[in-house]
């Protein structure tokens, strides 16, 4: 498992350049361009279970869900950041990508540290330090538990129709 | 205890008497904005659309603006899919190529009104706070779900109160004000928050308020809003909407804010956001003299009549520097026509400018005016991220229409307060 560490204000153009926004929409089309302008090695070397650590305001900028879809598709286990921009945050709920707002974790991490993520417990450990992150509100957990917003919406529509 | 604008409007839409920040509500917006991205949005839910249909044909507003006229076959195919969707589901509010930028159209056509809620699959949806609407950006998947159900969840945000005091100096504009504020609070300074503008706001026209609200998202805001006053009411009257057509919502005077900030407009001079972040804001004198190769005047931030008026005042009888391409991008067809009538377009063309069709043009880097490595663009748009104008090794500087016009003449970043002929 690799931790990919980046700075503050990582915007959506860095995560997925705007010039592709009307030409790439499937995961396969998106993957090769992930983080293209930020870190050319990322798309080449990222592996399932990897983590991204970053500073404040991760995902700021355009409403662009391709990076979320892409990060989910390559198997990023979670993005841990100081804070997230709100459209990106919603988008991640909608796609079922785990975001963890925990500036202390990002601060504590040094390259080479071992990292352990326990989603069930809501904890993340850096070496011998364990940090807990807050659970999502129940309304939002319901979306995640359904596997994302579209499956959640489908269930909702089906229930409504039955009634 | 009173409520802020966001608390009041979300309480109303969420069916609650009183709400607090952090509370989650189910809300039915009045409109849902989509643009060229309506094609990928609709394609996500083909089977559901077939089975359940759309929630309402009045809810969506679709404006083709991002890559228009189609730059490549792929865009053309998407536009065609959108037109077919519009026909099939009898979508009421559709604006094909040439009407203008979606955000301008929403306001110009009266689709966002004071006291209404509009969500849109575009980050600059926050613009409609200019006329007292609650508006905010969402992603494509959420837009797809809204098409089917007409509702979504919203968290009641904390609110920031920004009070503007004093008067602006000559040649200093709303764009300088909002860039200055973003420079001060940072790109994440208003994350998740509702930003309210108070104080000396009556001196700002709806067009100027639009520029300011438009950039709310550049400091992370969920929405940015101005009070509904005489300026708003007479603007709406001018587009044929009488006061009886809307119920405005203004914050209570005893509302509680997470933060309160005050800016003295008199102290603000022309400023520039330098690469590659909107909050890297500098007074113009620190960047004066930097050579530029392209100037962009327009977009949803600064492509309105008053922006063109101030630029034309500077460009009248002058020529654009031979090393500079000046691109003019009206925010809508109506603005384009008005600018033609006033002779502003003639001034731009005579000065050597190139007028692009009303839409997003080079702003998102997909076509029309993409930059080359090593080039610099001075733009009135709202984002200077690396790669934004299609080239990773180009630089984008953000400024007001006055600064862009003046700099286009000189071929370098130039203070608009210099040598302006009356
Ligand atoms: S003009 Fe630029 S910022 Fe405005 S909607 Fe178009 S691409 Fe977005």
Coordinates of C-alpha atoms and ligand atoms in Angstrom, one line a residue:
Chain A
X1 CA 0.0 0.0 0.0
X2 CA 1.3 3.4 -1.0
X3 CA 0.5 6.8 0.5
X4 CA 0.4 9.5 -2.2
X5 CA 1.0 12.8 -0.4
X6 CA 0.1 16.2 -1.8
X7 CA -0.2 19.8 -0.7
X8 CA -3.1 22.2 -0.1
X9 CA -5.8 23.4 -2.5
X10 CA -5.5 20.4 -4.9
X11 CA -8.1 21.5 -7.5
X12 CA -10.1 19.5 -9.9
X13 CA -8.0 20.6 -12.9
X14 CA -5.0 19.0 -11.2
X15 CA -7.0 15.8 -10.5
X16 CA -8.5 15.6 -13.9
X17 CA -7.8 18.3 -16.6
X18 CA -10.8 20.2 -17.8
X19 CA -9.9 19.7 -21.4
X20 CA -11.0 16.0 -21.2
X21 CA -14.3 16.7 -19.4
X22 CA -16.4 16.2 -22.5
X23 CA -14.4 13.5 -24.1
X24 CA -13.9 11.1 -21.1
X25 CA -16.7 9.7 -19.0
X26 CA -16.1 6.0 -18.4
X27 CA -13.7 4.8 -15.8
X28 CA -11.4 3.3 -18.4
X29 CA -11.2 6.6 -20.3
X30 CA -10.6 8.5 -17.1
X31 CA -7.9 6.4 -15.4
X32 CA -4.9 7.3 -17.6
X33 CA -5.5 11.0 -17.0
X34 CA -5.9 10.9 -13.2
X35 CA -3.8 13.6 -11.5
X36 CA -2.1 14.1 -14.9
X37 CA -1.0 17.7 -14.2
X38 CA -0.2 17.1 -10.6
X39 CA 1.8 13.8 -10.5
X40 CA 2.4 12.0 -13.8
X41 CA 3.6 8.9 -11.9
X42 CA 0.3 8.5 -10.1
X43 CA -1.8 7.0 -12.9
X44 CA 1.1 4.7 -13.9
X45 CA 1.8 3.3 -10.4
X46 CA -1.3 3.6 -8.3
X47 CA -2.6 0.3 -6.8
X48 CA -5.7 -0.9 -5.2
X49 CA -5.8 -0.1 -1.5
X50 CA -3.5 3.0 -1.8
X51 CA -4.3 6.1 0.1
X52 CA -4.1 9.8 -0.8
X53 CA -3.1 12.3 1.9
X54 CA -3.4 16.0 1.3
X55 CA -3.8 19.4 2.9
X56 CA -6.8 21.7 3.1
X57 CA -9.5 22.2 0.5
X58 CA -8.9 19.0 -1.5
X59 CA -11.0 18.9 -4.7
X60 CA -11.7 22.6 -5.0
X61 CA -12.7 24.1 -8.3
X62 CA -15.1 22.8 -10.9
X63 CA -17.9 20.4 -10.4
X64 CA -16.1 17.4 -11.9
X65 CA -16.9 13.9 -10.9
X66 CA -14.5 12.2 -13.2
X67 CA -11.6 12.3 -10.6
X68 CA -13.9 10.8 -8.0
X69 CA -15.0 8.0 -10.4
X70 CA -11.4 7.5 -11.4
X71 CA -10.0 7.3 -7.9
X72 CA -12.8 4.9 -6.9
X73 CA -12.1 2.8 -10.1
X74 CA -8.3 2.5 -9.4
X75 CA -9.1 1.3 -5.9
X76 CA -8.1 4.3 -3.7
X77 CA -9.1 3.1 -0.2
X78 CA -9.6 6.7 1.1
X79 CA -8.6 10.3 0.6
X80 CA -7.4 11.8 3.9
X81 CA -7.2 15.6 3.9
X82 CA -7.2 18.6 6.1
X83 CA -10.5 19.5 4.6
X84 CA -12.5 19.0 1.3
X85 CA -14.2 21.3 -1.1
X86 CA -18.0 20.7 -0.9
X87 CA -18.9 19.6 -4.4
X88 CA -16.0 17.1 -4.3
X89 CA -17.2 16.0 -0.9
X90 CA -20.8 15.4 -2.1
X91 CA -19.5 13.7 -5.3
X92 CA -17.5 11.2 -3.2
X93 CA -20.6 10.3 -1.2
X94 CA -22.5 9.9 -4.5
X95 CA -19.8 7.5 -5.8
X96 CA -19.0 5.8 -2.5
X97 CA -15.4 7.0 -2.3
X98 CA -14.3 7.3 1.3
X99 CA -13.1 10.7 2.4
X100 CA -11.6 11.3 5.8
X101 CA -11.3 14.9 7.1
X102 CA -8.5 14.6 9.6
X103 CA -5.8 17.3 9.5
X104 CA -4.0 15.6 12.5
X105 CA -3.4 12.4 10.5
X106 CA -1.9 14.3 7.5
X107 CA 0.3 16.3 9.8
X108 CA 1.5 13.2 11.7
X109 CA 2.4 11.2 8.6
X110 CA 6.0 11.0 7.5
X111 CA 7.2 9.1 4.4
X112 CA 7.7 5.5 5.2
X113 CA 5.4 5.4 8.2
X114 CA 3.1 2.4 8.3
X115 CA -0.6 3.3 7.9
X116 CA -3.5 1.2 9.0
X117 CA -7.1 2.2 8.1
X118 CA -10.1 0.6 9.9
X119 CA -13.2 1.8 8.2
X120 CA -15.6 -0.1 10.5
X121 CA -14.1 1.4 13.7
X122 CA -13.5 4.8 12.1
X123 CA -9.9 4.9 13.0
X124 CA -6.6 5.4 11.1
X125 CA -3.2 4.6 12.6
X126 CA 0.1 6.1 11.7
X127 CA 2.8 4.0 13.3
X128 CA 1.7 3.7 17.0
X129 CA -0.6 6.7 16.9
X130 CA -4.3 6.1 16.3
X131 CA -6.7 8.8 15.3
X132 CA -10.5 8.4 15.0
X133 CA -12.5 10.2 12.4
X134 CA -16.2 11.0 12.8
X135 CA -19.0 8.8 11.3
X136 CA -21.1 10.3 8.6
X137 CA -24.7 11.4 9.5
X138 CA -27.3 8.6 9.0
X139 CA -28.9 10.2 6.0
X140 CA -25.6 10.2 4.2
X141 CA -24.6 6.7 5.4
X142 CA -27.7 5.4 3.8
X143 CA -26.5 6.6 0.5
X144 CA -23.1 5.0 1.0
X145 CA -24.6 1.8 2.2
X146 CA -26.7 1.5 -0.9
X147 CA -23.4 1.7 -2.9
X148 CA -23.8 5.3 -4.0
X149 CA -26.5 7.8 -5.0
X150 CA -27.8 6.1 -8.1
X151 CA -28.4 2.7 -6.5
X152 CA -29.9 4.6 -3.6
X153 CA -32.2 6.5 -5.9
X154 CA -33.2 3.4 -7.7
X155 CA -34.3 1.8 -4.4
X156 CA -36.2 4.9 -3.5
X157 CA -38.1 4.9 -6.8
X158 CA -38.8 1.2 -6.5
X159 CA -40.3 1.6 -3.0
X160 CA -42.4 4.5 -4.1
X161 CA -43.8 2.6 -7.1
X162 CA -44.8 -0.3 -4.9
X163 CA -46.7 1.9 -2.5
Chain B
X1 CA -32.9 34.5 17.9
X2 CA -33.0 35.3 14.2
X3 CA -31.8 33.2 11.3
X4 CA -29.3 33.9 8.5
X5 CA -30.4 33.8 4.8
X6 CA -29.3 30.2 4.4
X7 CA -31.1 29.1 7.5
X8 CA -34.3 30.9 6.6
X9 CA -34.5 29.6 3.1
X10 CA -33.5 26.1 3.9
X11 CA -36.0 26.0 6.8
X12 CA -38.7 27.0 4.4
X13 CA -37.7 24.4 1.7
X14 CA -37.1 21.7 4.3
X15 CA -40.5 22.3 5.9
X16 CA -39.1 23.3 9.3
X17 CA -39.7 26.4 11.5
X18 CA -36.2 26.7 12.8
X19 CA -33.0 25.0 11.6
X20 CA -29.4 25.1 12.9
X21 CA -26.1 24.8 11.0
X22 CA -25.2 21.1 10.5
X23 CA -28.8 20.0 10.2
X24 CA -29.6 17.9 7.2
X25 CA -32.8 18.5 5.2
X26 CA -34.5 17.1 2.2
X27 CA -35.1 19.9 -0.3
X28 CA -36.9 20.2 -3.6
X29 CA -35.2 22.9 -5.7
X30 CA -37.1 25.1 -8.1
X31 CA -34.7 24.4 -10.9
X32 CA -31.9 22.1 -11.8
X33 CA -29.2 23.5 -14.1
X34 CA -27.3 21.4 -16.6
X35 CA -25.2 22.4 -19.6
X36 CA -23.3 20.3 -22.1
X37 CA -22.9 17.9 -19.3
X38 CA -26.6 17.0 -19.6
X39 CA -25.5 14.3 -22.1
X40 CA -23.4 12.3 -19.6
X41 CA -25.9 13.0 -16.9
X42 CA -28.8 11.6 -18.9
X43 CA -26.9 8.6 -20.1
X44 CA -26.4 7.5 -16.5
X45 CA -30.1 6.9 -16.0
X46 CA -31.4 5.6 -19.3
X47 CA -33.2 2.5 -17.8
X48 CA -34.7 4.6 -14.9
X49 CA -35.9 7.3 -17.3
X50 CA -37.6 4.6 -19.3
X51 CA -39.3 3.1 -16.3
X52 CA -40.1 6.2 -14.2
X53 CA -39.8 9.2 -16.5
X54 CA -38.5 12.5 -15.3
X55 CA -39.8 14.1 -12.1
X56 CA -40.9 17.3 -13.8
X57 CA -40.3 18.9 -17.2
X58 CA -40.2 22.3 -15.6
X59 CA -37.4 21.5 -13.2
X60 CA -34.4 21.1 -15.6
X61 CA -32.8 24.1 -17.3
X62 CA -30.4 23.1 -20.0
X63 CA -28.1 25.5 -21.7
X64 CA -25.6 24.5 -24.4
X65 CA -22.6 26.7 -23.7
X66 CA -19.4 24.9 -22.8
X67 CA -18.1 23.7 -26.1
X68 CA -20.1 25.6 -28.7
X69 CA -20.4 25.4 -31.6
X70 CA -19.2 21.8 -31.3
X71 CA -15.4 21.6 -31.5
X72 CA -15.3 17.9 -32.4
X73 CA -17.6 15.1 -33.4
X74 CA -17.8 13.9 -29.8
X75 CA -19.2 17.3 -28.7
X76 CA -21.6 17.3 -31.6
X77 CA -22.9 13.9 -30.7
X78 CA -23.5 15.0 -27.1
X79 CA -25.3 18.1 -28.2
X80 CA -27.5 16.0 -30.5
X81 CA -28.3 13.6 -27.6
X82 CA -29.3 16.5 -25.5
X83 CA -31.6 17.9 -28.1
X84 CA -33.2 14.5 -28.5
X85 CA -33.7 14.2 -24.7
X86 CA -35.2 17.7 -24.6
X87 CA -37.8 16.7 -27.3
X88 CA -38.6 13.4 -25.9
X89 CA -39.2 14.6 -22.4
X90 CA -40.7 17.9 -23.4
X91 CA -38.1 19.9 -21.3
X92 CA -39.5 23.4 -20.9
X93 CA -36.3 25.4 -20.5
X94 CA -33.8 24.6 -23.2
X95 CA -31.4 27.1 -24.7
X96 CA -29.4 25.9 -27.7
X97 CA -26.1 27.0 -29.0
X98 CA -25.8 30.8 -29.0
X99 CA -28.0 31.9 -26.2
X100 CA -25.1 32.4 -23.8
X101 CA -23.4 31.1 -20.7
X102 CA -25.8 29.0 -18.5
X103 CA -25.5 31.2 -15.4
X104 CA -26.2 34.4 -17.3
X105 CA -29.2 32.7 -19.0
X106 CA -30.7 31.5 -15.7
X107 CA -30.8 35.0 -14.3
X108 CA -31.6 36.8 -17.6
X109 CA -34.6 34.5 -18.2
X110 CA -35.9 34.9 -14.7
X111 CA -35.4 31.2 -13.9
X112 CA -33.7 32.1 -10.6
X113 CA -35.8 34.5 -8.5
X114 CA -35.4 36.0 -5.0
X115 CA -36.2 33.4 -2.4
X116 CA -35.9 30.4 -4.7
X117 CA -33.5 27.4 -4.6
X118 CA -31.5 26.4 -7.7
X119 CA -29.0 23.6 -7.8
X120 CA -26.8 23.1 -10.8
X121 CA -24.2 20.7 -12.1
X122 CA -21.6 23.5 -12.3
X123 CA -19.6 25.0 -9.6
X124 CA -20.5 28.6 -10.5
X125 CA -24.2 28.0 -9.8
X126 CA -23.6 30.1 -6.7
X127 CA -24.0 33.2 -9.0
X128 CA -27.7 33.6 -8.5
X129 CA -27.2 34.9 -5.0
X130 CA -26.8 38.2 -7.0
X131 CA -30.6 38.4 -7.1
X132 CA -31.2 36.8 -3.7
X133 CA -31.6 33.1 -4.7
X134 CA -30.1 30.3 -2.8
X135 CA -28.0 28.5 -5.4
X136 CA -25.2 25.9 -5.2
X137 CA -23.2 23.5 -7.3
X138 CA -23.6 19.7 -7.3
X139 CA -22.1 16.9 -9.4
X140 CA -23.4 15.0 -12.4
X141 CA -24.6 12.0 -10.5
X142 CA -26.7 14.2 -8.1
X143 CA -28.1 16.0 -11.1
X144 CA -29.2 12.6 -12.6
X145 CA -30.9 11.6 -9.3
X146 CA -32.6 15.0 -9.2
X147 CA -34.0 14.5 -12.7
X148 CA -35.7 11.4 -11.4
X149 CA -36.8 12.4 -7.9
X150 CA -36.8 16.2 -7.8
X151 CA -35.2 16.2 -4.4
X152 CA -31.9 15.9 -2.6
X153 CA -30.3 16.5 0.8
X154 CA -28.7 19.8 1.9
X155 CA -26.8 20.5 5.1
X156 CA -27.6 23.8 6.7
X157 CA -24.3 25.8 6.4
X158 CA -22.7 28.1 8.8
X159 CA -22.8 31.7 7.6
X160 CA -20.2 34.4 7.1
X161 CA -21.3 38.0 7.0
X162 CA -19.2 40.3 4.8
X163 CA -19.9 44.0 5.3
X164 CA -18.7 46.4 2.5
X165 CA -18.1 50.0 3.5
X166 CA -17.1 53.1 1.7
X167 CA -16.9 53.9 -2.0
X168 CA -14.9 52.4 -4.8
X169 CA -12.1 54.4 -6.5
X170 CA -12.4 55.2 -10.2
X171 CA -11.4 52.2 -12.4
X172 CA -11.7 49.8 -9.5
X173 CA -14.5 47.3 -10.0
X174 CA -16.6 44.6 -8.4
X175 CA -14.0 42.1 -9.8
X176 CA -11.2 43.8 -7.8
X177 CA -13.4 43.6 -4.7
X178 CA -14.1 39.9 -4.9
X179 CA -10.5 39.1 -5.8
X180 CA -9.3 41.2 -2.9
X181 CA -11.7 39.3 -0.5
X182 CA -10.6 35.9 -1.8
X183 CA -7.0 36.9 -1.4
X184 CA -7.8 37.8 2.2
X185 CA -9.9 34.8 3.3
X186 CA -8.0 32.2 1.0
X187 CA -9.4 29.6 -1.4
X188 CA -10.7 27.6 1.5
X189 CA -11.7 30.4 3.8
X190 CA -15.4 30.0 3.2
X191 CA -15.5 26.2 2.8
X192 CA -19.0 24.8 3.3
X193 CA -20.3 28.3 4.3
X194 CA -23.0 30.6 3.1
X195 CA -21.5 34.0 2.4
X196 CA -23.8 37.0 2.8
X197 CA -22.9 40.5 1.6
X198 CA -24.1 43.4 3.7
X199 CA -23.4 47.1 4.1
X200 CA -22.9 49.5 1.2
X201 CA -24.2 47.0 -1.3
X202 CA -26.9 49.2 -2.8
X203 CA -24.1 50.9 -4.8
X204 CA -23.5 47.6 -6.7
X205 CA -25.7 46.9 -9.7
X206 CA -27.1 43.4 -10.2
X207 CA -24.3 42.9 -12.9
X208 CA -21.6 43.7 -10.3
X209 CA -23.3 41.6 -7.7
X210 CA -23.2 38.7 -10.2
X211 CA -19.4 39.1 -10.6
X212 CA -19.0 38.9 -6.8
X213 CA -21.5 36.0 -6.1
X214 CA -20.1 34.1 -9.1
X215 CA -16.7 33.9 -7.4
X216 CA -18.1 32.8 -4.0
X217 CA -17.1 29.2 -4.8
X218 CA -13.4 30.4 -5.3
X219 CA -13.3 30.8 -1.5
X220 CA -15.1 27.5 -1.0
X221 CA -18.5 28.9 -0.3
X222 CA -21.7 26.9 -0.7
X223 CA -23.5 29.9 -1.8
X224 CA -23.0 33.7 -1.9
X225 CA -25.9 36.1 -1.6
X226 CA -26.9 39.7 -1.7
X227 CA -30.0 41.2 0.0
X228 CA -33.0 41.8 -2.2
X229 CA -33.3 45.6 -2.4
X230 CA -34.5 48.3 -4.8
X231 CA -31.6 47.5 -7.2
X232 CA -32.8 43.9 -7.4
X233 CA -36.4 44.8 -7.8
X234 CA -35.8 47.2 -10.6
X235 CA -33.5 44.8 -12.4
X236 CA -36.1 42.1 -12.3
X237 CA -38.7 44.6 -13.4
X238 CA -36.5 45.4 -16.4
X239 CA -36.6 41.8 -17.5
X240 CA -40.4 41.7 -17.1
X241 CA -40.7 40.2 -13.6
X242 CA -42.9 42.1 -11.2
X243 CA -42.6 42.0 -7.4
X244 CA -45.7 39.9 -7.1
X245 CA -43.9 37.0 -8.9
X246 CA -41.5 36.2 -6.0
X247 CA -41.2 36.2 -2.2
X248 CA -37.8 37.4 -1.3
X249 CA -36.0 36.2 1.8
X250 CA -33.6 38.4 3.7
X251 CA -31.6 37.5 6.8
X252 CA -32.9 38.5 10.2
X253 CA -30.9 41.4 11.8
X254 CA -30.2 39.3 14.9
X255 CA -29.0 36.3 13.0
X256 CA -25.9 34.5 14.3
X257 CA -22.8 34.3 12.1
X258 CA -19.8 32.1 12.3
X259 CA -17.6 35.0 11.3
X260 CA -18.1 38.7 10.4
X261 CA -15.7 40.5 8.1
X262 CA -15.7 44.1 7.1
X263 CA -13.9 45.6 4.0
X264 CA -13.4 49.3 3.3
X265 CA -14.0 49.6 -0.5
X266 CA -12.0 52.9 -0.6
X267 CA -8.8 51.0 0.4
X268 CA -9.1 48.5 -2.5
X269 CA -7.2 49.2 -5.7
X270 CA -6.9 47.1 -8.9
X271 CA -5.6 43.6 -8.0
X272 CA -4.5 40.6 -9.9
X273 CA -4.7 36.9 -9.0
X274 CA -1.4 35.4 -10.2
X275 CA -0.8 31.7 -11.2
X276 CA -1.9 29.2 -10.3
X277 CA -4.4 29.9 -7.5
X278 CA -7.3 32.4 -7.3
X279 CA -6.2 33.4 -3.8
X280 CA -2.7 34.5 -4.8
X281 CA -3.9 38.1 -5.1
X282 CA -1.5 41.0 -5.5
X283 CA -1.9 44.7 -5.9
X284 CA -1.4 45.6 -9.5
X285 CA 1.9 47.5 -8.9
X286 CA 3.6 44.2 -7.9
X287 CA 2.9 42.6 -11.3
X288 CA 2.9 45.6 -13.6
X289 CA 5.0 45.2 -16.7
X290 CA 4.6 41.4 -17.1
X291 CA 4.2 40.7 -20.8
X292 CA 1.0 38.9 -22.0
X293 CA 0.1 37.2 -25.2
X294 CA -3.7 36.7 -24.8
X295 CA -6.4 38.8 -23.1
X296 CA -9.9 37.4 -22.4
X297 CA -12.7 39.8 -21.8
X298 CA -15.9 38.0 -20.9
X299 CA -17.2 34.8 -19.4
X300 CA -19.9 34.3 -16.7
X301 CA -17.8 36.4 -14.4
X302 CA -17.3 39.6 -16.5
X303 CA -19.1 39.3 -19.9
X304 CA -21.9 41.7 -19.2
X305 CA -22.8 45.1 -20.7
X306 CA -21.2 47.2 -17.9
X307 CA -18.0 45.1 -18.2
X308 CA -17.9 45.9 -21.9
X309 CA -18.7 49.5 -21.4
X310 CA -15.7 50.1 -19.2
X311 CA -13.4 48.1 -21.5
X312 CA -14.7 50.0 -24.6
X313 CA -14.0 53.3 -22.8
X314 CA -10.4 52.3 -22.6
X315 CA -10.1 50.7 -26.0
X316 CA -11.9 53.4 -28.0
X317 CA -9.7 54.7 -30.7
X318 CA -6.8 52.6 -29.6
X319 CA -5.3 49.4 -31.0
X320 CA -4.5 46.2 -29.2
X321 CA -0.7 45.6 -28.9
X322 CA 0.7 43.6 -31.8
X323 CA 1.8 40.8 -29.5
X324 CA -1.6 40.3 -27.9
X325 CA -4.7 38.5 -29.0
X326 CA -7.8 40.1 -27.4
X327 CA -10.8 37.7 -27.2
X328 CA -14.2 39.1 -26.5
X329 CA -16.7 36.7 -25.0
X330 CA -20.2 38.1 -24.3
X331 CA -22.1 36.2 -21.6
X332 CA -25.3 36.1 -23.6
X333 CA -26.8 36.8 -27.0
X334 CA -28.8 39.6 -25.4
X335 CA -25.6 41.3 -24.1
X336 CA -24.0 40.8 -27.5
X337 CA -26.9 42.6 -29.1
X338 CA -27.0 45.4 -26.6
X339 CA -23.2 45.8 -27.0
X340 CA -23.7 46.0 -30.8
X341 CA -26.4 48.6 -30.4
X342 CA -24.1 50.7 -28.2
X343 CA -21.2 50.4 -30.6
X344 CA -19.1 48.6 -28.1
X345 CA -18.5 45.6 -30.4
X346 CA -17.4 48.0 -33.1
X347 CA -14.9 49.5 -30.8
X348 CA -13.5 46.1 -29.9
X349 CA -13.2 45.0 -33.5
X350 CA -11.7 48.2 -34.6
X351 CA -9.1 47.9 -31.8
X352 CA -8.2 44.5 -33.2
X353 CA -10.3 42.3 -30.9
X354 CA -11.9 38.9 -31.9
X355 CA -15.5 38.4 -30.9
X356 CA -16.4 34.8 -29.9
X357 CA -19.9 33.4 -29.8
X358 CA -21.7 33.8 -26.4
X359 CA -20.7 30.9 -24.3
X360 CA -17.7 29.6 -22.3
X361 CA -15.2 29.9 -25.0
X362 CA -11.6 29.5 -23.8
X363 CA -12.5 29.7 -20.1
X364 CA -12.4 25.9 -19.7
X365 CA -9.6 25.2 -22.1
X366 CA -11.5 22.9 -24.4
X367 CA -11.4 25.0 -27.6
X368 CA -11.2 28.6 -28.9
X369 CA -8.1 30.3 -27.6
X370 CA -6.2 27.4 -26.0
X371 CA -2.8 28.6 -24.8
X372 CA 0.7 27.4 -25.8
X373 CA 3.4 26.5 -23.4
X374 CA 5.1 29.6 -22.0
X375 CA 2.2 31.9 -22.9
X376 CA 0.5 34.2 -20.5
X377 CA -3.2 35.1 -20.5
X378 CA -4.8 38.0 -18.6
X379 CA -8.4 37.1 -18.2
X380 CA -11.6 38.4 -16.6
X381 CA -12.7 34.8 -15.9
X382 CA -12.8 33.2 -12.4
X383 CA -10.1 30.6 -12.4
X384 CA -6.3 30.6 -13.0
X385 CA -5.6 26.9 -12.2
X386 CA -2.7 25.3 -13.9
X387 CA -3.9 23.8 -17.2
X388 CA -7.3 25.6 -17.0
X389 CA -7.0 27.1 -20.5
X390 CA -5.9 23.8 -22.0
X391 CA -2.1 24.0 -21.5
X392 CA -0.3 22.9 -18.4
X393 CA 2.7 25.1 -19.1
X394 CA 0.8 28.3 -19.6
X395 CA 0.0 31.0 -17.1
X396 CA -3.3 32.7 -16.3
X397 CA -3.7 36.0 -14.5
X398 CA -7.1 37.2 -13.4
X399 CA -8.2 40.8 -13.3
X400 CA -11.0 43.2 -13.9
X401 CA -12.3 44.2 -17.4
X402 CA -10.7 47.6 -17.0
X403 CA -7.3 46.1 -16.2
X404 CA -7.6 43.6 -19.1
X405 CA -8.5 46.3 -21.6
X406 CA -5.7 48.6 -20.6
X407 CA -3.2 45.8 -20.5
X408 CA -4.3 44.6 -24.0
X409 CA -3.3 48.0 -25.4
X410 CA 0.1 47.9 -23.7
X411 CA 1.0 44.3 -24.2
X412 CA 1.8 44.1 -20.5
X413 CA -0.1 44.2 -17.3
X414 CA -1.0 47.8 -16.8
X415 CA -2.8 49.8 -14.1
X416 CA -6.1 50.9 -15.6
X417 CA -6.0 54.1 -13.6
X418 CA -3.2 55.4 -15.9
X419 CA -3.8 57.6 -18.8
X420 CA -7.5 57.0 -19.2
X421 CA -9.1 59.3 -21.6
X422 CA -12.5 60.6 -20.7
Ligands
LIG1 S1 -17.7 30.8 -18.5 FE1 -16.1 29.6 -17.5 S2 -16.6 29.6 -15.4 FE2 -18.4 30.3 -16.5 S3 -19.7 28.5 -16.7 FE3 -18.4 28.7 -18.5 S4 -16.6 27.5 -18.1 FE4 -17.7 27.8 -16.2

